[in-house]
Protein backbone atom coordinates (compact mmCIF):
# COMPACT_ATOMS: atom_id res chain seq x y z
CA UNK A 1 0.00 0.00 0.00
CA UNK A 2 1.48 3.38 -0.99
CA UNK A 3 2.50 5.67 1.82
CA UNK A 4 3.05 2.96 4.42
CA UNK A 5 6.34 2.22 6.08
CA UNK A 6 7.62 -1.27 6.45
CA UNK A 7 10.09 -2.12 9.16
CA UNK A 8 12.20 -3.91 6.57
CA UNK A 9 12.62 -0.63 4.65
CA UNK A 10 13.53 1.27 7.79
CA UNK A 11 16.06 -1.38 8.79
CA UNK A 12 17.63 -1.31 5.31
CA UNK A 13 17.83 2.48 5.39
CA UNK A 14 19.44 2.42 8.84
CA UNK A 15 21.94 -0.18 7.66
CA UNK A 16 22.73 1.90 4.58
CA UNK A 17 23.31 5.01 6.71
CA UNK A 18 25.62 3.03 9.00
CA UNK A 19 27.61 1.77 6.01
CA UNK A 20 27.73 5.28 4.58
CA UNK A 21 28.99 6.76 7.86
CA UNK A 22 31.71 4.09 8.12
CA UNK A 23 32.81 4.74 4.54
CA UNK A 24 33.07 8.48 5.18
CA UNK A 25 34.98 7.95 8.44
CA UNK A 26 37.45 5.57 6.79
CA UNK A 27 38.08 7.80 3.79
CA UNK A 28 36.57 5.32 1.33
CA UNK A 29 34.22 8.15 0.39
CA UNK A 30 36.00 11.33 -0.55
CA UNK A 31 39.53 10.31 0.41
CA UNK A 32 41.15 10.39 -3.01
CA UNK A 33 39.12 13.39 -4.13
CA UNK A 34 40.14 15.24 -0.96
CA UNK A 35 43.81 14.66 -1.79
CA UNK A 36 43.30 15.87 -5.36
CA UNK A 37 41.50 19.03 -4.24
CA UNK A 38 44.15 19.85 -1.64
CA UNK A 39 46.95 19.29 -4.14
CA UNK A 40 45.12 21.75 -6.42
CA UNK A 41 45.03 24.21 -3.50
CA UNK A 42 48.80 23.91 -3.17
CA UNK A 43 49.26 24.68 -6.87
CA UNK A 44 46.92 27.67 -6.58
CA UNK A 45 48.87 28.96 -3.57
CA UNK A 46 52.15 28.62 -5.49
CA UNK A 47 50.72 30.48 -8.47
CA UNK A 48 49.35 33.31 -6.27
CA UNK A 49 52.48 33.77 -4.16
CA UNK A 50 54.31 37.04 -4.83
CA UNK A 51 57.68 36.34 -6.45
CA UNK A 52 60.97 38.20 -6.18
CA UNK A 53 63.45 35.36 -5.80
CA UNK A 54 61.10 32.35 -5.79
CA UNK A 55 61.98 31.40 -2.21
CA UNK A 56 58.53 32.29 -0.86
CA UNK A 57 56.69 30.29 -3.54
CA UNK A 58 58.93 27.27 -2.98
CA UNK A 59 58.11 27.41 0.74
CA UNK A 60 54.45 26.51 0.16
CA UNK A 61 53.82 23.02 1.51
CA UNK A 62 50.94 20.62 2.00
CA UNK A 63 50.79 18.13 4.87
CA UNK A 64 48.07 15.51 5.15
CA UNK A 65 47.07 15.07 8.78
CA UNK A 66 44.56 12.30 8.07
CA UNK A 67 42.28 11.21 5.26
CA UNK A 68 40.12 14.34 5.64
CA UNK A 69 42.49 16.83 7.18
CA UNK A 70 45.33 18.73 5.62
CA UNK A 71 47.42 21.78 6.36
CA UNK A 72 48.52 24.20 3.67
CA UNK A 73 51.40 26.26 5.02
CA UNK A 74 54.58 28.14 4.15
CA UNK A 75 57.77 27.57 6.14
CA UNK A 76 59.71 30.61 4.91
CA UNK A 77 60.39 32.90 7.93
CA UNK A 78 58.91 36.04 6.32
CA UNK A 79 55.84 34.33 4.83
CA UNK A 80 53.54 35.56 7.61
CA UNK A 81 54.52 39.18 6.97
CA UNK A 82 53.74 38.87 3.26
CA UNK A 83 50.54 36.90 3.86
CA UNK A 84 49.10 39.08 6.64
CA UNK A 85 50.77 42.38 5.70
CA UNK A 86 52.57 44.89 7.88
CA UNK A 87 52.13 48.56 8.72
CA UNK A 88 54.09 49.33 5.53
CA UNK A 89 52.82 46.57 3.24
CA UNK A 90 49.34 45.42 2.28
CA UNK A 91 48.49 41.76 2.94
CA UNK A 92 48.80 39.27 0.11
CA UNK A 93 46.96 36.22 1.51
CA UNK A 94 48.03 33.63 -1.08
CA UNK A 95 47.35 30.64 1.23
CA UNK A 96 43.92 31.87 2.32
CA UNK A 97 42.95 32.64 -1.27
CA UNK A 98 43.94 29.12 -2.34
CA UNK A 99 41.89 27.42 0.37
CA UNK A 100 38.88 29.64 -0.30
CA UNK A 101 39.04 28.81 -4.00
CA UNK A 102 38.84 25.06 -3.37
CA UNK A 103 36.50 25.10 -0.35
CA UNK A 104 33.39 25.24 -2.55
CA UNK A 105 34.35 21.94 -4.19
CA UNK A 106 34.04 19.84 -1.01
CA UNK A 107 30.22 19.51 -0.70
CA UNK A 108 29.88 18.35 -4.31
CA UNK A 109 32.82 15.98 -3.92
CA UNK A 110 31.28 14.25 -0.91
CA UNK A 111 27.81 14.24 -2.47
CA UNK A 112 29.08 12.57 -5.66
CA UNK A 113 31.20 10.06 -3.75
CA UNK A 114 28.30 9.18 -1.44
CA UNK A 115 25.91 8.75 -4.36
CA UNK A 116 28.31 6.40 -6.11
CA UNK A 117 28.85 4.43 -2.89
CA UNK A 118 25.07 4.06 -2.41
CA UNK A 119 24.62 2.96 -6.04
CA UNK A 120 27.31 0.31 -5.65
CA UNK A 121 25.91 -0.90 -2.34
CA UNK A 122 22.38 -0.99 -3.72
CA UNK A 123 23.47 -2.98 -6.79
CA UNK A 124 25.17 -5.55 -4.52
CA UNK A 125 21.95 -6.02 -2.53
CA UNK A 126 19.94 -6.91 -5.64
C-alpha angles and dihedrals in degrees: 000000000000117000097025125118122226121204089228090061092048092049091049091049091049090049091049091051090050091051091046093051091049091049092051093047092050095047094245086123113053099352099116093036090051090055092049093049093048092048087053088052089055091052091048091050091051092050092048097046114110110247130212102137101358093245094112094050092048089053093066109111139176123212123186110218095182138331092294103025130074138162122219108198146150121228098195108117095233096043093101092055092052093042098046099027130226136239087276101037133052117237119263102193099192094158095047091047091052094051092045091052093056099035092085091060096064101076092051091045093055093041093053093044092049092048091052091047091051091048091052093046092047092050090052091053093056 
